[in-house]
Structures are given as structure tokens and as C-alpha cells.
Short mmCIF file of C-alpha atoms and ligand atoms in Angstrom, two decimals:
data_model
loop_
_atom_site.label_atom_id
_atom_site.label_comp_id
_atom_site.label_asym_id
_atom_site.label_seq_id
_atom_site.Cartn_x
_atom_site.Cartn_y
_atom_site.Cartn_z
CA MET W 1 -6.68 45.21 -14.80
CA LYS W 2 -9.71 47.15 -13.63
CA PRO W 3 -13.13 45.57 -14.23
CA VAL W 4 -14.93 47.25 -17.13
CA VAL W 5 -18.47 48.63 -17.07
CA LEU W 6 -19.91 49.58 -20.46
CA THR W 7 -22.65 52.14 -19.86
CA VAL W 8 -25.24 52.81 -22.56
CA VAL W 9 -27.10 56.13 -22.62
CA GLY W 10 -29.03 57.91 -25.36
CA ALA W 11 -31.72 60.26 -24.07
CA ARG W 12 -31.67 63.45 -21.98
CA PRO W 13 -32.64 61.97 -18.60
CA GLN W 14 -30.03 59.23 -19.02
CA PHE W 15 -27.18 61.75 -19.29
CA ILE W 16 -28.31 63.31 -16.02
CA LYS W 17 -28.57 59.91 -14.30
CA ALA W 18 -25.19 58.82 -15.66
CA GLY W 19 -23.46 61.86 -14.13
CA PRO W 20 -23.36 60.73 -10.47
CA VAL W 21 -23.07 57.05 -11.42
CA SER W 22 -19.95 57.64 -13.58
CA CYS W 23 -18.25 59.38 -10.66
CA ALA W 24 -19.19 56.55 -8.30
CA LEU W 25 -17.89 53.89 -10.73
CA ALA W 26 -14.52 55.65 -10.90
CA ASN W 27 -14.40 55.95 -7.10
CA ALA W 28 -15.11 52.22 -6.79
CA GLY W 29 -12.12 51.41 -9.02
CA LEU W 30 -14.13 50.42 -12.09
CA ARG W 31 -13.22 51.44 -15.63
CA GLU W 32 -16.19 52.84 -17.55
CA ILE W 33 -16.74 52.93 -21.29
CA LEU W 34 -19.59 55.29 -22.07
CA VAL W 35 -21.58 54.58 -25.23
CA HIS W 36 -24.11 57.18 -26.47
CA THR W 37 -26.59 55.71 -28.93
CA GLY W 38 -27.37 59.15 -30.39
CA GLN W 39 -31.11 58.79 -29.71
CA HIS W 40 -31.08 62.44 -28.63
CA TYR W 41 -28.77 64.62 -30.67
CA ASP W 42 -29.87 68.28 -30.67
CA PRO W 43 -27.17 70.17 -28.77
CA GLU W 44 -29.69 71.27 -26.13
CA MET W 45 -30.89 67.66 -25.70
CA SER W 46 -27.43 66.11 -25.49
CA ASP W 47 -24.05 67.97 -25.57
CA LEU W 48 -25.30 70.69 -23.22
CA PHE W 49 -25.62 68.22 -20.31
CA PHE W 50 -22.12 66.78 -20.71
CA GLU W 51 -20.74 70.32 -20.72
CA GLU W 52 -22.69 72.01 -17.93
CA LEU W 53 -22.53 69.03 -15.53
CA ALA W 54 -18.94 68.07 -16.48
CA ILE W 55 -20.08 64.51 -17.18
CA ARG W 56 -17.38 62.42 -18.81
CA LYS W 57 -17.77 62.56 -22.57
CA PRO W 58 -19.01 59.45 -24.39
CA ASP W 59 -16.23 57.21 -25.70
CA VAL W 60 -18.45 56.26 -28.63
CA ASN W 61 -21.46 57.98 -30.20
CA LEU W 62 -23.36 55.63 -32.48
CA GLY W 63 -25.28 58.51 -34.09
CA ILE W 64 -28.52 56.55 -34.46
CA GLY W 65 -30.92 59.52 -34.38
CA SER W 66 -34.70 59.39 -34.68
CA GLY W 67 -37.04 56.90 -36.35
CA SER W 68 -39.97 54.61 -35.74
CA HIS W 69 -39.64 52.40 -32.67
CA ALA W 70 -38.73 49.36 -34.73
CA SER W 71 -36.23 51.05 -37.00
CA GLN W 72 -34.59 53.14 -34.25
CA THR W 73 -34.27 50.16 -31.89
CA ALA W 74 -33.07 47.84 -34.68
CA ARG W 75 -30.34 50.28 -35.74
CA MET W 76 -29.21 50.57 -32.13
CA ILE W 77 -29.09 46.80 -31.71
CA ALA W 78 -26.96 46.40 -34.83
CA ALA W 79 -24.62 49.24 -33.88
CA LEU W 80 -24.15 48.22 -30.23
CA GLU W 81 -22.73 44.82 -31.12
CA THR W 82 -19.33 46.16 -32.18
CA PRO W 83 -18.37 48.09 -29.02
CA ILE W 84 -19.65 45.31 -26.78
CA LEU W 85 -17.77 42.61 -28.68
CA SER W 86 -14.61 44.65 -28.82
CA CYS W 87 -14.31 45.39 -25.09
CA ARG W 88 -16.04 42.33 -23.55
CA PRO W 89 -17.21 44.35 -20.51
CA ASP W 90 -17.74 42.77 -17.09
CA TRP W 91 -21.04 44.66 -16.87
CA ILE W 92 -23.36 46.44 -19.25
CA LEU W 93 -25.14 49.20 -17.37
CA VAL W 94 -28.44 50.64 -18.58
CA PHE W 95 -30.79 53.30 -17.23
CA GLY W 96 -34.54 53.72 -17.26
CA ASP W 97 -36.87 52.74 -20.05
CA THR W 98 -35.98 54.23 -23.41
CA ASN W 99 -35.38 52.46 -26.70
CA SER W 100 -31.64 52.83 -25.96
CA THR W 101 -32.17 50.85 -22.73
CA LEU W 102 -34.05 48.09 -24.52
CA ALA W 103 -31.55 47.82 -27.38
CA ALA W 104 -28.59 47.56 -25.02
CA ALA W 105 -30.30 44.91 -22.89
CA ILE W 106 -31.12 42.77 -25.93
CA VAL W 107 -27.57 42.94 -27.33
CA ALA W 108 -26.05 42.23 -23.92
CA ALA W 109 -28.29 39.19 -23.47
CA LYS W 110 -27.50 37.87 -26.96
CA LEU W 111 -23.76 38.32 -26.38
CA GLN W 112 -24.09 36.80 -22.91
CA ARG W 113 -22.69 39.78 -21.04
CA PRO W 114 -24.17 40.55 -17.59
CA ILE W 115 -26.69 43.39 -17.50
CA ALA W 116 -27.34 45.80 -14.66
CA HIS W 117 -30.49 47.95 -14.79
CA VAL W 118 -30.79 51.24 -12.91
CA GLU W 119 -34.44 52.21 -12.19
CA ALA W 120 -35.56 48.58 -12.29
CA GLY W 121 -39.11 47.64 -11.30
CA LEU W 122 -40.90 50.84 -12.29
CA ARG W 123 -44.31 49.99 -13.71
CA SER W 124 -47.26 51.96 -15.08
CA PHE W 125 -49.13 48.69 -15.78
CA ASN W 126 -50.03 50.24 -19.13
CA ARG W 127 -48.56 48.22 -22.00
CA ARG W 128 -49.67 50.83 -24.53
CA MET W 129 -46.73 52.93 -23.31
CA PRO W 130 -43.58 52.08 -25.26
CA GLU W 131 -41.59 52.65 -22.06
CA GLU W 132 -43.53 49.96 -20.18
CA VAL W 133 -42.56 47.36 -22.78
CA ASN W 134 -38.94 48.51 -22.56
CA ARG W 135 -38.96 48.23 -18.75
CA VAL W 136 -40.49 44.77 -18.60
CA VAL W 137 -38.13 43.31 -21.21
CA THR W 138 -35.06 44.97 -19.71
CA ASP W 139 -35.88 43.79 -16.19
CA THR W 140 -36.49 40.25 -17.43
CA LEU W 141 -33.06 40.18 -19.09
CA SER W 142 -31.13 41.87 -16.27
CA ASP W 143 -28.77 40.07 -13.89
CA LEU W 144 -28.64 42.87 -11.33
CA LEU W 145 -31.70 45.04 -10.81
CA PHE W 146 -31.24 48.34 -9.00
CA ALA W 147 -34.70 49.22 -7.73
CA PRO W 148 -35.11 52.82 -6.52
CA THR W 149 -37.87 52.06 -4.01
CA ALA W 150 -39.49 49.28 -2.00
CA ASN W 151 -42.50 49.48 -4.31
CA SER W 152 -40.37 48.85 -7.42
CA ARG W 153 -38.75 45.86 -5.69
CA ASP W 154 -42.23 44.48 -4.93
CA ASN W 155 -43.22 44.86 -8.59
CA LEU W 156 -40.19 42.78 -9.61
CA MET W 157 -40.84 40.09 -7.01
CA ARG W 158 -44.45 39.80 -8.20
CA GLU W 159 -43.10 39.13 -11.70
CA GLY W 160 -41.05 36.25 -10.31
CA ILE W 161 -37.63 37.91 -10.39
CA ALA W 162 -35.38 36.36 -7.74
CA GLY W 163 -34.86 38.59 -4.72
CA ASP W 164 -31.08 38.06 -4.70
CA ARG W 165 -30.84 39.88 -8.06
CA ILE W 166 -32.62 42.96 -6.68
CA HIS W 167 -30.93 45.75 -4.73
CA VAL W 168 -33.05 48.60 -3.37
CA VAL W 169 -30.63 51.52 -3.63
CA GLY W 170 -32.68 54.72 -3.90
CA ASP W 171 -33.02 56.99 -6.89
CA VAL W 172 -29.98 58.24 -8.83
CA MET W 173 -31.95 61.36 -9.84
CA LEU W 174 -31.99 62.33 -6.16
CA ASP W 175 -28.20 61.86 -6.13
CA ALA W 176 -28.00 64.17 -9.16
CA ALA W 177 -30.33 66.77 -7.61
CA LEU W 178 -28.30 66.86 -4.39
CA GLN W 179 -24.89 66.88 -6.09
CA TYR W 180 -25.69 69.46 -8.74
CA ARG W 181 -27.69 71.79 -6.50
CA SER W 182 -24.39 73.19 -5.25
CA LEU W 183 -23.63 74.33 -8.83
CA LEU W 184 -26.67 76.62 -8.89
CA THR W 185 -25.81 80.28 -9.08
CA SER W 186 -27.98 83.30 -9.66
CA THR W 187 -26.64 83.43 -13.23
CA ASN W 188 -27.82 80.00 -14.31
CA GLY W 189 -31.18 81.08 -13.04
CA CYS W 190 -34.55 81.69 -14.54
CA ILE W 191 -34.60 82.44 -18.19
CA ALA W 192 -33.32 85.95 -18.47
CA ASN W 193 -35.80 88.78 -18.76
CA LEU W 194 -38.89 86.80 -17.78
CA PRO W 195 -41.22 88.52 -15.31
CA LEU W 196 -41.12 85.67 -12.80
CA SER W 197 -41.62 86.08 -9.07
CA ARG W 198 -40.47 83.35 -6.74
CA LYS W 199 -43.18 80.71 -6.08
CA GLN W 200 -45.67 82.61 -8.24
CA TYR W 201 -45.28 80.82 -11.57
CA VAL W 202 -45.91 77.44 -13.15
CA VAL W 203 -43.28 75.39 -15.02
CA ALA W 204 -44.67 73.05 -17.66
CA THR W 205 -43.23 70.29 -19.88
CA ILE W 206 -45.09 67.86 -22.17
CA HIS W 207 -43.48 65.14 -24.26
CA ARG W 208 -45.15 61.75 -23.70
CA ALA W 209 -46.36 60.18 -26.94
CA GLU W 210 -49.78 59.55 -25.38
CA ASN W 211 -50.17 63.34 -24.97
CA THR W 212 -48.37 64.73 -28.01
CA ASP W 213 -49.61 62.26 -30.61
CA GLU W 214 -53.26 62.50 -29.61
CA PRO W 215 -54.45 65.86 -31.05
CA CYS W 216 -57.37 66.18 -28.65
CA ARG W 217 -55.23 65.67 -25.54
CA LEU W 218 -52.55 68.00 -26.83
CA ARG W 219 -55.16 70.67 -27.52
CA TYR W 220 -56.56 70.35 -23.95
CA LEU W 221 -53.05 70.64 -22.54
CA LEU W 222 -52.14 73.71 -24.58
CA ASP W 223 -55.47 75.41 -23.92
CA SER W 224 -55.14 74.68 -20.20
CA LEU W 225 -51.75 76.45 -20.16
CA ASN W 226 -53.41 79.51 -21.70
CA THR W 227 -56.20 79.33 -19.10
CA ILE W 228 -53.76 78.97 -16.19
CA ALA W 229 -51.92 81.99 -17.60
CA THR W 230 -54.95 84.21 -17.01
CA THR W 231 -53.95 84.24 -13.32
CA ARG W 232 -50.26 83.18 -13.25
CA GLN W 233 -47.11 83.27 -15.34
CA VAL W 234 -46.37 79.97 -17.09
CA VAL W 235 -42.97 78.85 -18.41
CA PHE W 236 -43.45 76.14 -21.04
CA LEU W 237 -40.24 74.31 -22.00
CA VAL W 238 -40.87 72.54 -25.27
CA HIS W 239 -39.36 69.11 -26.01
CA PRO W 240 -38.45 68.57 -29.70
CA ARG W 241 -41.14 65.89 -30.05
CA THR W 242 -43.72 68.51 -29.02
CA ARG W 243 -42.14 71.39 -30.95
CA ARG W 244 -43.19 70.22 -34.40
CA LEU W 245 -46.76 69.54 -33.21
CA ILE W 246 -47.58 72.95 -31.73
CA ASN W 247 -47.05 75.02 -34.86
CA GLY W 248 -50.08 77.18 -35.25
CA TRP W 249 -50.91 77.25 -31.53
CA LYS W 250 -51.05 80.77 -30.16
CA ALA W 251 -49.64 81.00 -26.67
CA ALA W 252 -51.22 83.57 -24.34
CA SER W 253 -48.98 86.49 -23.44
CA ASN W 254 -48.27 85.07 -19.96
CA VAL W 255 -47.15 81.72 -21.39
CA HIS W 256 -43.40 81.99 -21.95
CA VAL W 257 -42.47 79.37 -24.52
CA SER W 258 -38.86 78.22 -24.69
CA GLY W 259 -36.90 75.37 -26.19
CA PRO W 260 -35.28 72.85 -23.85
CA VAL W 261 -32.90 74.37 -21.31
CA GLY W 262 -29.94 72.86 -19.45
CA TYR W 263 -30.26 70.92 -16.20
CA LEU W 264 -29.12 73.81 -13.99
CA PRO W 265 -31.53 76.44 -15.39
CA MET W 266 -34.20 73.75 -15.21
CA MET W 267 -33.43 73.09 -11.56
CA GLN W 268 -33.39 76.81 -10.85
CA LEU W 269 -36.80 77.18 -12.50
CA THR W 270 -38.21 74.19 -10.60
CA VAL W 271 -36.86 75.14 -7.17
CA ASN W 272 -38.42 78.59 -7.48
CA ALA W 273 -41.71 77.56 -9.09
CA GLY W 274 -45.08 77.59 -7.34
CA LEU W 275 -46.14 74.47 -9.23
CA VAL W 276 -44.99 72.03 -11.90
CA VAL W 277 -47.26 70.66 -14.65
CA THR W 278 -45.66 67.76 -16.49
CA ASP W 279 -45.83 64.30 -17.97
CA SER W 280 -42.10 63.77 -17.39
CA GLY W 281 -40.99 61.00 -15.06
CA GLY W 282 -37.86 62.87 -14.01
CA LEU W 283 -39.46 66.24 -13.46
CA GLN W 284 -42.25 64.77 -11.30
CA LYS W 285 -39.61 63.48 -8.94
CA GLU W 286 -37.55 66.66 -9.01
CA ALA W 287 -40.64 68.66 -8.06
CA PHE W 288 -40.95 66.33 -5.07
CA PHE W 289 -37.23 66.55 -4.20
CA HIS W 290 -37.55 70.34 -4.06
CA ARG W 291 -40.99 70.08 -2.36
CA VAL W 292 -42.82 71.86 -5.14
CA PRO W 293 -46.39 70.63 -5.76
CA CYS W 294 -46.84 68.84 -9.08
CA VAL W 295 -49.72 68.02 -11.41
CA THR W 296 -48.89 65.02 -13.56
CA VAL W 297 -50.94 65.10 -16.74
CA ARG W 298 -51.24 61.35 -17.18
CA GLU W 299 -53.63 58.54 -16.29
CA GLU W 300 -51.05 56.83 -14.11
CA THR W 301 -47.52 57.24 -12.85
CA GLU W 302 -44.72 54.82 -12.08
CA TRP W 303 -43.54 57.14 -9.28
CA VAL W 304 -46.46 56.43 -7.00
CA GLU W 305 -44.77 57.55 -3.78
CA SER W 306 -45.04 61.30 -4.38
CA VAL W 307 -48.76 60.87 -5.17
CA ALA W 308 -49.33 58.82 -2.02
CA LEU W 309 -47.56 61.50 0.03
CA GLY W 310 -49.78 64.22 -1.43
CA TRP W 311 -47.10 66.23 -3.31
CA ASN W 312 -48.14 65.03 -6.76
CA ARG W 313 -51.61 64.59 -8.24
CA LEU W 314 -52.68 62.87 -11.43
CA ALA W 315 -54.77 64.85 -13.91
CA PRO W 316 -55.39 62.91 -17.12
CA PRO W 317 -55.76 65.52 -19.89
CA VAL W 318 -59.36 64.65 -20.75
CA SER W 319 -60.56 68.28 -20.74
CA VAL W 320 -59.22 71.77 -20.11
CA ASP W 321 -61.28 72.04 -16.92
CA SER W 322 -59.88 68.84 -15.43
CA ILE W 323 -56.31 70.14 -15.77
CA VAL W 324 -57.08 73.66 -14.56
CA GLU W 325 -59.03 72.34 -11.56
CA ALA W 326 -56.11 70.09 -10.59
CA VAL W 327 -53.72 73.04 -10.85
CA ASN W 328 -55.95 75.23 -8.69
CA ALA W 329 -56.33 72.46 -6.10
CA ALA W 330 -52.57 71.77 -6.00
CA TRP W 331 -51.47 75.41 -5.91
CA GLY W 332 -50.05 76.21 -2.47
CA SER W 333 -50.56 72.66 -1.23
CA THR W 334 -47.99 70.55 0.59
CA GLY W 335 -47.77 66.87 1.43
CA ILE W 336 -46.42 64.47 3.99
CA GLU W 337 -42.70 64.68 4.73
CA ALA W 338 -40.85 61.45 3.84
CA ASN W 339 -37.87 60.25 1.77
CA PRO W 340 -39.01 57.27 -0.28
CA TYR W 341 -36.26 57.83 -2.88
CA GLY W 342 -33.35 57.24 -0.55
CA ASP W 343 -30.65 59.49 0.83
CA GLY W 344 -28.61 60.47 -2.22
CA THR W 345 -26.25 57.49 -2.11
CA ALA W 346 -27.84 55.31 -4.80
CA SER W 347 -24.92 55.77 -7.23
CA ARG W 348 -22.39 54.69 -4.63
CA LYS W 349 -24.42 51.61 -3.75
CA ILE W 350 -24.72 50.71 -7.44
CA ALA W 351 -20.97 51.05 -8.04
CA LEU W 352 -20.10 49.00 -4.95
CA ALA W 353 -22.55 46.24 -5.91
CA LEU W 354 -21.08 46.07 -9.42
CA ALA W 355 -17.50 45.97 -8.08
CA GLU W 356 -18.41 43.26 -5.59
CA ALA W 357 -20.22 41.16 -8.20
CA VAL W 358 -17.12 41.21 -10.44
CA GLY W 359 -14.77 40.26 -7.64
C1 UD1 N 1 -37.63 59.41 -25.39
C2 UD1 N 1 -38.05 58.18 -24.58
C3 UD1 N 1 -38.91 58.61 -23.41
C4 UD1 N 1 -38.20 59.66 -22.56
C5 UD1 N 1 -37.74 60.82 -23.45
C6 UD1 N 1 -36.89 61.76 -22.63
C7 UD1 N 1 -38.37 56.15 -25.93
C8 UD1 N 1 -39.36 55.23 -26.50
N1 UD1 N 1 -38.88 57.29 -25.40
O1 UD1 N 1 -38.81 60.00 -25.90
O2 UD1 N 1 -39.19 57.49 -22.58
O3 UD1 N 1 -39.10 60.13 -21.59
O4 UD1 N 1 -36.94 60.30 -24.53
O5 UD1 N 1 -36.82 63.02 -23.21
O6 UD1 N 1 -37.20 55.88 -25.95
N2 UD1 N 1 -36.11 64.84 -31.65
C9 UD1 N 1 -35.38 65.89 -32.10
N3 UD1 N 1 -34.13 66.08 -31.58
C10 UD1 N 1 -33.58 65.24 -30.66
C11 UD1 N 1 -34.34 64.16 -30.22
C12 UD1 N 1 -35.61 63.97 -30.72
O7 UD1 N 1 -35.83 66.69 -32.94
O8 UD1 N 1 -32.43 65.49 -30.23
C13 UD1 N 1 -37.50 64.66 -32.17
C14 UD1 N 1 -37.59 63.80 -33.42
O9 UD1 N 1 -38.60 64.30 -34.22
C15 UD1 N 1 -38.01 62.45 -32.85
C16 UD1 N 1 -38.89 62.86 -31.68
O10 UD1 N 1 -38.29 64.05 -31.16
O11 UD1 N 1 -38.70 61.66 -33.77
C17 UD1 N 1 -38.99 61.82 -30.57
O12 UD1 N 1 -37.67 61.44 -30.12
P1 UD1 N 1 -37.42 60.00 -29.48
O13 UD1 N 1 -36.05 59.92 -28.96
O14 UD1 N 1 -37.85 58.94 -30.43
O15 UD1 N 1 -38.46 59.93 -28.31
P2 UD1 N 1 -38.73 60.97 -27.14
O16 UD1 N 1 -40.11 61.48 -27.31
O17 UD1 N 1 -37.62 61.93 -27.04
N1 UDP N 2 -34.96 68.82 -18.18
C1 UDP N 2 -34.01 69.74 -18.57
N2 UDP N 2 -34.37 70.73 -19.42
C2 UDP N 2 -35.63 70.85 -19.93
C3 UDP N 2 -36.60 69.90 -19.53
C4 UDP N 2 -36.23 68.88 -18.67
O1 UDP N 2 -32.86 69.67 -18.14
O2 UDP N 2 -35.88 71.78 -20.72
C5 UDP N 2 -34.56 67.74 -17.27
C6 UDP N 2 -35.43 67.57 -16.06
O3 UDP N 2 -35.04 68.48 -15.04
C7 UDP N 2 -35.16 66.13 -15.69
C8 UDP N 2 -35.01 65.47 -17.04
O4 UDP N 2 -34.69 66.52 -17.96
O5 UDP N 2 -33.94 66.00 -14.98
C9 UDP N 2 -36.27 64.79 -17.45
O6 UDP N 2 -36.17 64.37 -18.76
P1 UDP N 2 -37.43 64.16 -19.69
O7 UDP N 2 -38.60 64.89 -19.16
O8 UDP N 2 -36.99 64.45 -21.08
O9 UDP N 2 -37.65 62.57 -19.64
P2 UDP N 2 -38.33 61.59 -18.60
O10 UDP N 2 -37.78 61.84 -17.26
O11 UDP N 2 -39.80 61.78 -18.69
O12 UDP N 2 -37.97 60.25 -19.14
#
């Protein structure tokens, strides 16, 4: 009988991360059961990724949906017990820092099943972020911690986590970027009919609670996009959290507002952009992978390497001018050449470590 890995995903970036890891698990002779909590459920936030990237479909979708942190996480915890009890997996595999990650880690610990955490050791050192709480708790409960970088390993060691539980493997989002780049064609390219010239436009996404749920910050961000659009085209891809909060905002004519797009159009837009403006963890890294300068509209970032190398700069949205100045300074800039996120083999290393730990 093959060892069983029960993978829990729930949010957009987790589907993308699960893609290369699922393939690697199969190649390593492991049987995977994929459980989708249903945290993200709009077709363009969920089904689209399984279809366009040919990721294996979830075996179970718990259909949890949205809610307050407590109620959403509690419903996930209750619903995850059944699949975990019924298949008694050798490993429970979780990704990143969402409420789905936290819920799965808690249930696994309570049912005494071993937990493996991909993207372990990331820290913003800001406990007001819900994701930081999720990361710290998940790492504390995990038996195997897959740190993407040396810095994330050091964060774990400083918290007293034993070094033999930590594997520095690189970043699975780099694996995804390298694997899926070959699927890019001119037809999954930039949103049709937009007047975009290569390297002459800005791609923007905003979804962090600290930016969307603070009216002043959101207003600075939206107004800065309109200001940037006086000199450049801006493509603004709106996350559902942000969508309901920007009713009434009038985008300038050079700000092209769209709902979320698939991973391949997103990659096409990023690769060809002159600059990325974002508060997304994943998109910050992808900008770096494709060597596109990035302005991260946050006080801090967990992905400190791209900032240290000069490809990414922090611009807390404390005024319109601060964001626009950061964009102007970053436009056309480059950074130091280095590969802190590995060589695209993180998924393989994760699968082999899990297979070895079962044996
Ligand atoms: C979640 C993660 C965040 C991650 C992001 C990736 C937590 C605490 N946050 O944030 O770390 O960066 O996913 O995108 O887990 N909504 C829809 N349709 C959907 C999904 C959400 O309309 O398919 C709306 C709902 O109004 C919901 C809101 O978006 O209340 C927020 O969704 P939620 O999953 O709670 O958090 P995200 O902001 O997506
Ligand atoms: N992404 C996408 N379509 C979009 C916006 C983002 O496919 O319209 C991808 C992006 O390329 C990256 C991932 O979604 O791979 C990042 O997810 P998100 O920003 O939602 O979450 P975070 O990474 O901040 O947790």
C-alpha cells in the first residue's frame, strides 16, 4: 500500500502551489488525497486554476465559504475531522498561512497525525496580521517544516524549533512559475483589447485586510493608481475582498479594472509589465522571478530577499505621494542577480522528504 498524504488547500495561491507538489508526490510513489476547504469558491478564484493548470481535482470540497475568522476557521476545523479520521493519512500537508492552513494544522495535531508545512518560517513580525498568527501556530504544530529560504529557517531556529525538523527546499511558487511558463501562448496573453505595450504598463493587485479594511489606506491606494495612470497604463486586477469596497470609486481612463484572471494570463501580464504594485505575497515573488521591479504597498514583507536584492521596495500606503514616488523610483530599475528561492526543485525535495519520513 502506498503511503497517503492528505493535502489541504482552500485559497487561490494554495491551488497554484499544490500544482507542482501534487505531481512530485505522485512521482515519489505517494498517494495524495486533496481536500479543498472551499475558502475560495468563485469560479475565477478556484475552479479556473484546476482547469487551466490541469491540477488534479480535489477529492473532497468542504464548501466552507466566507465568514469571520473565528466562524470560518471553526467550520473548517469541524469539517476536516471526517476526512482525516476516515483515511488516517501518513502525512497532512499544508501550504502557507491562510485560515485553511491553520484549521488543518489544528485538526491534524488533535488527531495526532503528522503535519508537514510548506512555506514554513515566513514572518512579518506583525501579529496584527491574521496570516502571522496562522504561520506561527502552524509552524509550532508541524513535524516537518519546509522552509523556502535560509532566512525562514533562521526564523524557525530562533523560535526554538529543532533543526532536524526543518528542510530548506526553495520556493514551490518558483517551481510553478518555471513549470507553467512553458504553457504561455500569445492567446492566454494580456487581457484582450487593452492598449498595452510591452514593459510600459503597471500591473496592480490589492487584497490585504490591512489595506482594504482601512478606508484611508484604500483611498490612497486607489488615488495613487489614478495618479500613476496620468503617465502610464495600469491594469488593476480586483480580488473579491476588494471588489465590494471600491464601489463608487471612479477609475481614471488609463486604469483598466478587471476581475481576477487565471494564472497564465496573470503570468503573461506580469512577465510583460514594466512594474508591479501589490500587497500580494505570491505576486511580489513572481515579479522577482520574472525580474520585473515591484512596489509592495505594505509596512513589511515576509519575502525580504527580493527587497535586499533591490528588485522590490516597500511603500506603506500612508499617502498618495509616498506610493507614486516609490513607483517612479522603481520604474526601470533593476537589482542584484541571485536565486534565493532555490532552483525550481522544491516540490521534488518535499515529496522525497515525505516519502523518506514514512519509510
Ligand atoms: C485569504 C487569506 C490571505 C491570502 C488570500 C489569497 C486568510 C486569513 N487570508 O484572504 O492570506 O493572501 O486569501 O487570495 O486566510 N470572497 C468572495 N469569493 C471568494 C472568496 C472570497 O467573494 O471566492 C470575498 C468574501 O466577501 C470574503 C472576502 O472575499 O469575505 C475575503 O475572503 P477570505 O477567504 O476570508 O480572505 P482573503 O481576503 O481572500
Ligand atoms: N493571481 C492570479 N490572478 C489574479 C491575481 C493573482 O492568478 O487575478 C495569482 C498570482 O499570480 C499569484 C497568486 O495568485 O500566483 C497570488 O495569490 P494572492 O495574491 O491571492 O495571495 P497571496 O499570495 O498574497 O497569499
